[in-house]
Tab-separated table of C-alpha atoms and ligand atoms in Angstrom:
chain	number	residue	atom	x	y	z
A	85	SER	CA	12.458	16.388	-5.681
A	86	GLU	CA	9.768	16.570	-7.608
A	87	VAL	CA	8.951	18.164	-11.401
A	88	LEU	CA	5.889	19.992	-11.360
A	89	LEU	CA	4.013	20.676	-13.854
A	90	GLU	CA	4.956	23.550	-15.565
A	91	GLU	CA	7.990	22.372	-16.041
A	92	LEU	CA	7.835	20.046	-18.609
A	93	ASP	CA	8.017	20.985	-21.901
A	94	HIS	CA	5.017	22.462	-23.679
A	95	VAL	CA	3.407	23.471	-20.368
A	96	GLY	CA	2.810	27.058	-19.688
A	97	PRO	CA	1.378	28.565	-16.442
A	98	ALA	CA	-2.510	27.680	-17.891
A	99	THR	CA	-2.087	25.229	-19.271
A	100	ALA	CA	-1.051	23.882	-16.085
A	101	GLN	CA	-3.472	25.398	-14.290
A	102	LYS	CA	-6.114	23.918	-16.229
A	103	LEU	CA	-4.389	20.282	-15.789
A	104	LYS	CA	-4.192	21.123	-11.693
A	105	ASP	CA	-8.251	21.929	-12.670
A	106	ALA	CA	-9.313	19.040	-13.948
A	107	GLY	CA	-6.840	16.522	-11.829
A	108	PHE	CA	-3.984	15.924	-13.647
A	109	THR	CA	-1.867	16.958	-10.699
A	110	THR	CA	1.713	15.006	-11.175
A	111	VAL	CA	3.885	15.019	-13.994
A	112	GLU	CA	2.869	10.723	-13.551
A	113	ALA	CA	-0.835	11.082	-13.387
A	114	ILE	CA	-0.255	13.509	-17.067
A	115	ALA	CA	2.352	10.611	-18.284
A	116	VAL	CA	-0.060	7.168	-17.984
A	117	SER	CA	-3.303	10.102	-19.605
A	118	SER	CA	-3.816	9.742	-23.040
A	119	PRO	CA	-3.542	12.536	-25.601
A	120	ALA	CA	-7.683	12.681	-25.289
A	121	GLU	CA	-7.826	12.898	-22.361
A	122	LEU	CA	-5.582	15.483	-22.095
A	123	ALA	CA	-6.832	17.232	-24.878
A	124	THR	CA	-9.809	18.059	-23.406
A	125	ALA	CA	-9.152	18.230	-20.040
A	126	ALA	CA	-6.531	21.050	-20.660
A	127	GLU	CA	-8.269	22.613	-23.698
A	128	ILE	CA	-4.999	22.051	-25.521
A	129	GLY	CA	-4.568	20.150	-29.961
A	130	GLU	CA	-4.116	16.862	-29.492
A	131	SER	CA	-0.673	16.905	-30.668
A	132	THR	CA	0.590	19.054	-27.851
A	133	ALA	CA	-1.024	16.845	-25.673
A	134	ALA	CA	1.123	14.373	-26.674
A	135	LYS	CA	4.454	16.326	-26.553
A	136	ILE	CA	3.379	17.082	-23.370
A	137	ILE	CA	2.111	13.306	-22.490
A	138	LEU	CA	5.859	12.062	-23.979
A	139	ALA	CA	8.013	15.145	-21.303
A	140	ALA	CA	6.114	13.502	-18.197
A	141	ARG	CA	7.198	9.901	-19.751
A	142	GLN	CA	11.124	10.866	-20.010
A	143	SER	CA	10.776	13.230	-16.566
A	144	ALA	CA	8.775	10.462	-14.416
A	145	ASP	CA	11.233	7.892	-16.358
A	146	ILE	CA	8.347	5.693	-16.655
A	147	GLY	CA	7.618	6.103	-20.530
A	148	GLY	CA	9.855	4.254	-22.509
A	149	PHE	CA	11.457	0.649	-23.184
A	150	GLU	CA	14.260	-0.493	-20.350
A	151	THR	CA	17.461	-1.915	-20.313
A	152	GLY	CA	17.447	-5.923	-19.647
A	153	ASP	CA	20.325	-4.955	-16.549
A	154	MET	CA	18.131	-2.038	-15.488
A	155	VAL	CA	14.697	-5.052	-15.361
A	156	MET	CA	16.629	-6.841	-13.305
A	157	GLU	CA	17.503	-3.701	-10.695
A	158	ARG	CA	13.651	-3.069	-10.050
A	159	ARG	CA	13.149	-6.647	-9.989
A	160	LYS	CA	15.765	-6.458	-6.616
A	161	LEU	CA	13.166	-4.122	-5.469
A	162	VAL	CA	10.057	-6.915	-5.036
A	163	GLY	CA	8.715	-6.716	-2.733
A	164	LYS	CA	7.045	-9.988	-0.925
A	165	LEU	CA	3.899	-9.018	1.649
A	166	THR	CA	2.981	-11.795	3.801
A	167	THR	CA	-0.741	-13.228	4.163
A	168	GLY	CA	-0.964	-14.423	7.569
A	169	CYS	CA	-1.285	-17.327	6.325
A	170	THR	CA	2.366	-20.001	6.437
A	171	GLU	CA	0.284	-21.986	3.295
A	172	PHE	CA	-0.477	-19.247	0.949
A	173	ASP	CA	2.731	-17.446	1.595
A	174	GLU	CA	4.454	-20.526	0.580
A	175	MET	CA	1.978	-20.673	-2.643
A	176	MET	CA	3.140	-16.513	-3.281
A	177	GLY	CA	6.819	-17.746	-3.347
A	178	GLY	CA	6.498	-15.947	0.275
A	179	GLY	CA	4.041	-12.934	0.041
A	180	ILE	CA	2.033	-11.713	-2.125
A	181	ASP	CA	4.847	-9.735	-4.489
A	182	THR	CA	5.399	-5.706	-5.364
A	183	GLN	CA	5.195	-4.731	-8.825
A	184	ALA	CA	2.332	-6.987	-9.204
A	185	ILE	CA	-1.619	-6.955	-9.787
A	186	THR	CA	-2.736	-9.868	-7.678
A	187	GLU	CA	-6.595	-10.167	-8.694
A	188	LEU	CA	-8.488	-12.298	-6.379
A	189	TYR	CA	-11.757	-13.553	-8.053
A	190	GLY	CA	-14.573	-15.857	-5.857
A	191	GLU	CA	-17.966	-15.462	-5.491
A	192	PHE	CA	-19.638	-12.969	-2.894
A	193	GLY	CA	-18.665	-14.135	0.167
A	194	SER	CA	-15.753	-16.084	-0.462
A	195	GLY	CA	-13.200	-14.106	1.782
A	196	LYS	CA	-12.063	-11.278	-1.093
A	197	THR	CA	-12.614	-8.408	1.199
A	198	GLN	CA	-11.438	-10.012	3.846
A	199	VAL	CA	-8.311	-10.636	2.266
A	200	ALA	CA	-7.901	-6.814	0.747
A	201	HIS	CA	-8.208	-5.599	4.920
A	202	GLN	CA	-5.549	-8.148	6.016
A	203	LEU	CA	-3.237	-6.902	3.744
A	204	ALA	CA	-3.960	-3.328	4.316
A	205	VAL	CA	-3.146	-4.496	7.809
A	206	ASN	CA	-0.029	-6.448	7.355
A	207	VAL	CA	1.896	-4.137	4.947
A	208	GLN	CA	2.042	-1.783	7.896
A	209	LEU	CA	4.277	-3.992	9.778
A	210	PRO	CA	8.036	-3.731	9.443
A	211	LYS	CA	9.637	-6.163	7.468
A	212	GLU	CA	11.003	-8.725	9.857
A	213	GLN	CA	7.229	-9.990	10.238
A	214	GLY	CA	5.999	-10.332	6.774
A	215	GLY	CA	5.066	-6.146	6.095
A	216	LEU	CA	6.848	-3.378	4.328
A	217	SER	CA	6.793	0.139	6.326
A	218	GLY	CA	3.747	0.859	4.187
A	219	SER	CA	0.605	2.955	4.028
A	220	VAL	CA	-2.322	1.817	1.486
A	221	VAL	CA	-4.623	3.528	-0.915
A	222	ILE	CA	-8.050	1.927	-1.154
A	223	ILE	CA	-10.561	2.984	-3.806
A	224	ASP	CA	-13.597	1.404	-2.172
A	225	THR	CA	-16.632	0.872	-4.796
A	226	GLU	CA	-18.850	-1.719	-2.818
A	227	ASN	CA	-19.226	0.221	0.119
A	228	THR	CA	-16.991	-2.799	2.269
A	229	PHE	CA	-14.719	-1.317	4.043
A	230	ARG	CA	-15.415	-1.346	7.407
A	231	PRO	CA	-12.236	0.223	10.521
A	232	GLU	CA	-13.995	-2.004	12.807
A	233	ARG	CA	-13.316	-4.996	11.101
A	234	ILE	CA	-9.361	-3.368	11.336
A	235	LYS	CA	-9.637	-2.865	14.198
A	236	GLN	CA	-10.341	-5.971	15.296
A	237	MET	CA	-7.324	-7.764	13.019
A	238	VAL	CA	-4.721	-5.225	14.099
A	239	GLU	CA	-6.339	-7.176	18.124
A	240	GLY	CA	-5.726	-10.171	15.824
A	241	LEU	CA	-1.950	-9.629	15.561
A	242	SER	CA	-1.022	-8.012	19.380
A	243	GLU	CA	-2.126	-11.421	20.063
A	244	LYS	CA	-0.449	-13.718	17.413
A	245	TYR	CA	2.747	-11.396	17.873
A	246	GLY	CA	2.098	-11.084	21.900
A	247	GLN	CA	3.227	-7.203	21.156
A	248	GLU	CA	1.311	-4.234	21.888
A	249	TYR	CA	-0.366	-2.712	18.086
A	250	ASP	CA	-2.357	0.690	18.588
A	251	PRO	CA	-5.867	0.034	16.046
A	252	GLU	CA	-6.114	3.934	15.753
A	253	GLU	CA	-1.975	3.738	13.923
A	254	PHE	CA	-2.887	0.834	11.769
A	255	LEU	CA	-5.964	3.644	10.539
A	256	LYS	CA	-3.986	6.471	9.814
A	257	HIS	CA	-1.959	4.552	7.471
A	258	ILE	CA	-5.001	3.462	5.205
A	259	HIS	CA	-6.324	6.949	2.768
A	260	VAL	CA	-9.511	5.143	1.778
A	261	ALA	CA	-11.793	6.936	-1.796
A	262	ARG	CA	-15.042	5.371	-1.847
A	263	ALA	CA	-16.004	5.651	-6.145
A	264	TYR	CA	-19.071	6.057	-6.925
A	265	ASN	CA	-19.046	4.941	-11.245
A	266	SER	CA	-16.170	3.478	-13.092
A	267	ASN	CA	-15.133	7.114	-14.569
A	268	HIS	CA	-15.092	7.991	-10.704
A	269	GLN	CA	-12.360	4.625	-10.147
A	270	ILE	CA	-10.635	5.454	-12.759
A	271	LEU	CA	-9.942	9.194	-11.773
A	272	LEU	CA	-9.512	7.635	-8.375
A	273	VAL	CA	-5.936	6.151	-9.415
A	274	ASP	CA	-4.506	9.709	-9.851
A	275	SER	CA	-5.581	10.415	-6.844
A	276	ALA	CA	-4.154	7.732	-5.257
A	277	MET	CA	-0.980	8.710	-7.691
A	278	GLU	CA	-0.718	11.697	-6.409
A	279	LEU	CA	-1.036	11.195	-2.520
A	280	ALA	CA	1.536	8.430	-3.509
A	281	ASN	CA	4.028	10.538	-4.761
A	282	GLU	CA	3.114	12.387	-1.317
A	283	LEU	CA	4.324	10.378	0.634
A	284	LYS	CA	7.309	8.532	-1.071
A	285	ASP	CA	9.999	10.494	1.078
A	286	SER	CA	7.916	10.276	4.492
A	287	ASP	CA	8.506	7.079	7.011
A	288	MET	CA	5.667	5.401	5.514
A	289	PRO	CA	5.010	5.639	1.570
A	290	VAL	CA	2.881	3.615	0.394
A	291	ARG	CA	3.195	0.104	-0.724
A	292	LEU	CA	-0.091	-0.568	-1.531
A	293	PHE	CA	-2.879	-0.507	-3.775
A	294	ILE	CA	-6.308	-1.835	-3.072
A	295	VAL	CA	-9.960	-1.860	-6.023
A	296	ASP	CA	-12.752	-3.621	-3.939
A	297	SER	CA	-14.413	-4.032	-6.285
A	298	LEU	CA	-12.604	-3.861	-9.299
A	299	THR	CA	-15.190	-5.060	-11.870
A	300	ALA	CA	-18.306	-4.046	-9.904
A	301	HIS	CA	-18.859	-0.524	-11.484
A	302	PHE	CA	-17.980	-1.872	-15.127
A	303	ARG	CA	-20.252	-4.383	-15.079
A	304	ALA	CA	-23.282	-2.716	-13.214
A	305	GLU	CA	-22.846	0.455	-16.110
A	306	TYR	CA	-22.084	-1.767	-19.308
A	307	ILE	CA	-24.917	-3.916	-19.824
A	308	GLY	CA	-25.434	-5.929	-23.232
A	309	ARG	CA	-22.964	-6.435	-25.656
A	310	GLY	CA	-23.196	-3.560	-26.960
A	311	THR	CA	-20.855	-1.931	-24.842
A	312	LEU	CA	-18.610	-4.910	-24.342
A	313	ALA	CA	-15.036	-3.615	-26.179
A	314	ASP	CA	-15.948	-0.867	-24.868
A	315	ARG	CA	-15.847	-2.003	-21.256
A	316	GLN	CA	-12.836	-3.493	-21.923
A	317	GLN	CA	-10.964	-0.715	-23.060
A	318	LYS	CA	-11.689	1.366	-20.041
A	319	LEU	CA	-10.679	-2.010	-17.659
A	320	ASN	CA	-7.857	-2.089	-19.669
A	321	LYS	CA	-7.025	0.806	-18.943
A	322	HIS	CA	-8.199	1.123	-15.565
A	323	LEU	CA	-5.263	-1.792	-14.825
A	324	HIS	CA	-2.500	0.016	-16.227
A	325	GLY	CA	-2.836	3.188	-14.650
A	326	LEU	CA	-2.821	0.051	-11.254
A	327	GLN	CA	0.659	-1.086	-13.266
A	328	LYS	CA	1.990	1.936	-12.703
A	329	CYS	CA	0.786	2.918	-9.666
A	330	GLY	CA	3.227	-0.832	-8.568
A	331	ASP	CA	6.084	-0.203	-10.192
A	332	LEU	CA	6.338	3.917	-9.465
A	333	TYR	CA	6.265	3.047	-5.903
A	334	ASN	CA	7.083	-0.796	-5.757
A	335	ALA	CA	4.343	-1.710	-4.266
A	336	SER	CA	1.910	-4.279	-4.373
A	337	VAL	CA	-1.966	-4.051	-6.685
A	338	ILE	CA	-4.436	-5.227	-5.836
A	339	VAL	CA	-7.876	-6.067	-7.413
A	340	THR	CA	-10.978	-7.612	-6.349
A	341	ASN	CA	-13.331	-9.554	-9.405
A	342	GLN	CA	-16.783	-11.127	-8.177
A	343	VAL	CA	-17.569	-14.353	-9.953
A	344	MET	CA	-21.231	-15.049	-10.913
A	345	SER	CA	-21.857	-19.514	-9.993
A	346	LYS	CA	-24.939	-19.638	-12.630
A	347	PRO	CA	-26.806	-22.751	-12.008
A	348	ASP	CA	-26.941	-23.178	-15.701
A	349	ALA	CA	-24.393	-24.748	-17.418
A	350	PHE	CA	-26.090	-23.906	-21.138
A	351	PHE	CA	-23.614	-20.364	-20.132
A	352	GLY	CA	-20.558	-21.853	-19.941
A	353	ASP	CA	-17.994	-21.672	-16.461
A	354	PRO	CA	-19.458	-20.538	-13.748
A	355	THR	CA	-16.051	-20.153	-11.814
A	356	LYS	CA	-15.530	-17.071	-15.062
A	357	PRO	CA	-14.215	-14.172	-13.946
A	358	ILE	CA	-15.886	-10.914	-15.128
A	359	GLY	CA	-13.958	-8.618	-16.976
A	360	GLY	CA	-13.110	-12.351	-18.700
A	361	HIS	CA	-9.376	-11.872	-20.581
A	362	ILE	CA	-8.659	-8.037	-20.317
A	363	VAL	CA	-8.222	-8.964	-16.116
A	364	GLY	CA	-6.868	-11.710	-16.943
A	365	HIS	CA	-3.873	-10.539	-19.125
A	366	THR	CA	-3.266	-7.471	-17.405
A	367	ALA	CA	-2.701	-9.304	-13.976
A	368	THR	CA	0.480	-10.631	-12.977
A	369	PHE	CA	-1.128	-12.758	-10.511
A	370	ARG	CA	-4.579	-14.873	-10.225
A	371	LEU	CA	-6.103	-15.783	-7.287
A	372	TYR	CA	-9.093	-17.824	-7.286
A	373	LEU	CA	-11.089	-18.245	-3.558
A	374	ARG	CA	-13.667	-20.572	-2.619
A	375	LYS	CA	-15.749	-20.901	0.503
A	376	SER	CA	-15.068	-24.800	2.128
A	377	LYS	CA	-15.916	-25.879	5.079
A	378	GLY	CA	-16.833	-23.330	8.054
A	379	ASP	CA	-14.725	-19.921	8.250
A	380	LYS	CA	-12.254	-21.946	5.626
A	381	ARG	CA	-11.578	-20.781	2.355
A	382	ILE	CA	-9.556	-22.349	-0.914
A	383	VAL	CA	-7.496	-19.780	-2.939
A	384	LYS	CA	-6.479	-21.548	-5.824
A	385	LEU	CA	-2.670	-19.912	-7.786
A	386	VAL	CA	-4.152	-19.752	-11.158
A	387	ASP	CA	-1.305	-18.495	-13.387
A	388	SER	CA	1.613	-16.883	-13.009
A	389	PRO	CA	4.569	-15.931	-14.138
A	390	ASN	CA	7.165	-17.713	-12.307
A	391	LEU	CA	5.347	-20.108	-10.058
A	392	PRO	CA	3.619	-23.307	-10.017
A	393	ASP	CA	0.011	-23.810	-10.348
A	394	GLY	CA	-1.293	-24.944	-6.799
A	395	GLU	CA	-3.634	-24.569	-3.109
A	396	ALA	CA	-4.024	-22.735	-0.154
A	397	ILE	CA	-6.299	-23.684	2.838
A	398	ILE	CA	-7.049	-20.762	4.967
A	399	SER	CA	-8.667	-19.509	7.852
A	400	VAL	CA	-11.383	-16.037	7.773
A	401	THR	CA	-10.984	-15.804	11.561
A	402	THR	CA	-11.738	-12.632	13.440
A	403	PRO	CA	-8.540	-11.955	14.658
A	404	GLY	CA	-7.772	-12.272	11.146
A	405	LEU	CA	-6.654	-14.938	8.454
A	406	ARG	CA	-4.713	-17.670	10.405
A	407	ASP	CA	-3.679	-21.061	8.697
B	770	ADP	P1	-16.319	-11.331	-0.384
B	770	ADP	O1	-15.699	-12.128	-1.080
B	770	ADP	O2	-17.957	-10.912	-1.620
B	770	ADP	O3	-15.523	-10.165	-0.099
B	770	ADP	P2	-15.975	-10.851	2.714
B	770	ADP	O4	-14.224	-11.082	2.385
B	770	ADP	O5	-16.611	-9.827	2.533
B	770	ADP	O6	-17.025	-12.149	1.153
B	770	ADP	O7	-15.819	-12.437	2.818
B	770	ADP	C1	-17.426	-12.297	4.373
B	770	ADP	C2	-16.639	-13.580	4.728
B	770	ADP	O8	-16.374	-13.079	5.673
B	770	ADP	C3	-18.474	-13.797	6.182
B	770	ADP	O9	-19.304	-14.268	5.291
B	770	ADP	C4	-17.545	-14.352	7.143
B	770	ADP	O10	-17.461	-15.631	6.784
B	770	ADP	C5	-16.760	-13.776	7.305
B	770	ADP	N1	-15.948	-12.619	8.107
B	770	ADP	C6	-16.349	-11.403	8.009
B	770	ADP	N2	-15.825	-10.431	8.705
B	770	ADP	C7	-15.564	-11.639	10.143
B	770	ADP	C8	-15.401	-11.353	11.124
B	770	ADP	N3	-16.162	-9.885	11.547
B	770	ADP	N4	-15.175	-12.398	12.213
B	770	ADP	C9	-14.368	-13.838	10.830
B	770	ADP	N5	-15.654	-14.100	10.324
B	770	ADP	C10	-15.912	-12.982	9.102
B	771	MG	MG1	-16.322	-7.924	-1.455
């Protein structure tokens, strides 16, 4: 059923090869690219590139308008991924939505990476246990993915459900890539899509995309006001690529964003997330994490299209997230 690049209008064998060499290996990757980007990659004119993108969008059926009943059909498929915590799940209306971007923001050590690890485990569970019977793709920008931590959490599941789970099996369904800079991070979304496409009809399709951290590279690379607009534009495009991943594969998308606590109040709201409004407007759900006593964390739902704002208390423990 998969459409080959060569089958698209305006794509000959030579162009197809150039596109593949440049990392555009799927119709979906082309469908979400920009004419300028594609033109450079395949050494073609921008108007040809635009035509190819249009053909790809039509072929991938992701480009244009949908009628309300189509949106309704797609919305019916929205899945809920359990966090493993009762209050947290309830606050989210049953769990983390698929077809949506959920942003976790908070200070260093607030538990963003821990939540991401737990979701990478939980997504693999069957529906009866709150999972999505799926695999996960992690774009790791800070080198904080730890297989040992996954193992602890899977052991924690065995304890919780009184049933044996094999950590090795869980690790096999977690696909991790390190991103070395923001450009690499953006390109990895195309690779993630490619992988999701490969696994689409398998028994463990990709149902979760994680970018941890979404903003660290961008923040490090774009210092000073002059390049702020440029940074926001790139971040915006990156998020739209991620949203496509969520929509196309009926997957949850988790992004993390570190905020700084600034002792000097003149610099504004200390809990203001990096990436500011761009992330804010593109993420569907925004969760603000902060430390509380001991292993407790407060998760606040800040912004949601269909749920009331709320707070949930969770515990980050060695066997995983708990009430
Ligand atoms: P960030 O928001 O910066 O990503 P993390 O998710 O990495 O923060 O949270 C780190 C915190 O998670 C640690 O300070 C500790 O409280 C907790 N934590 C990490 N690993 C474990 C573990 N194996 N057992 C219990 N708590 C842990
Ligand atoms: Mg982290």
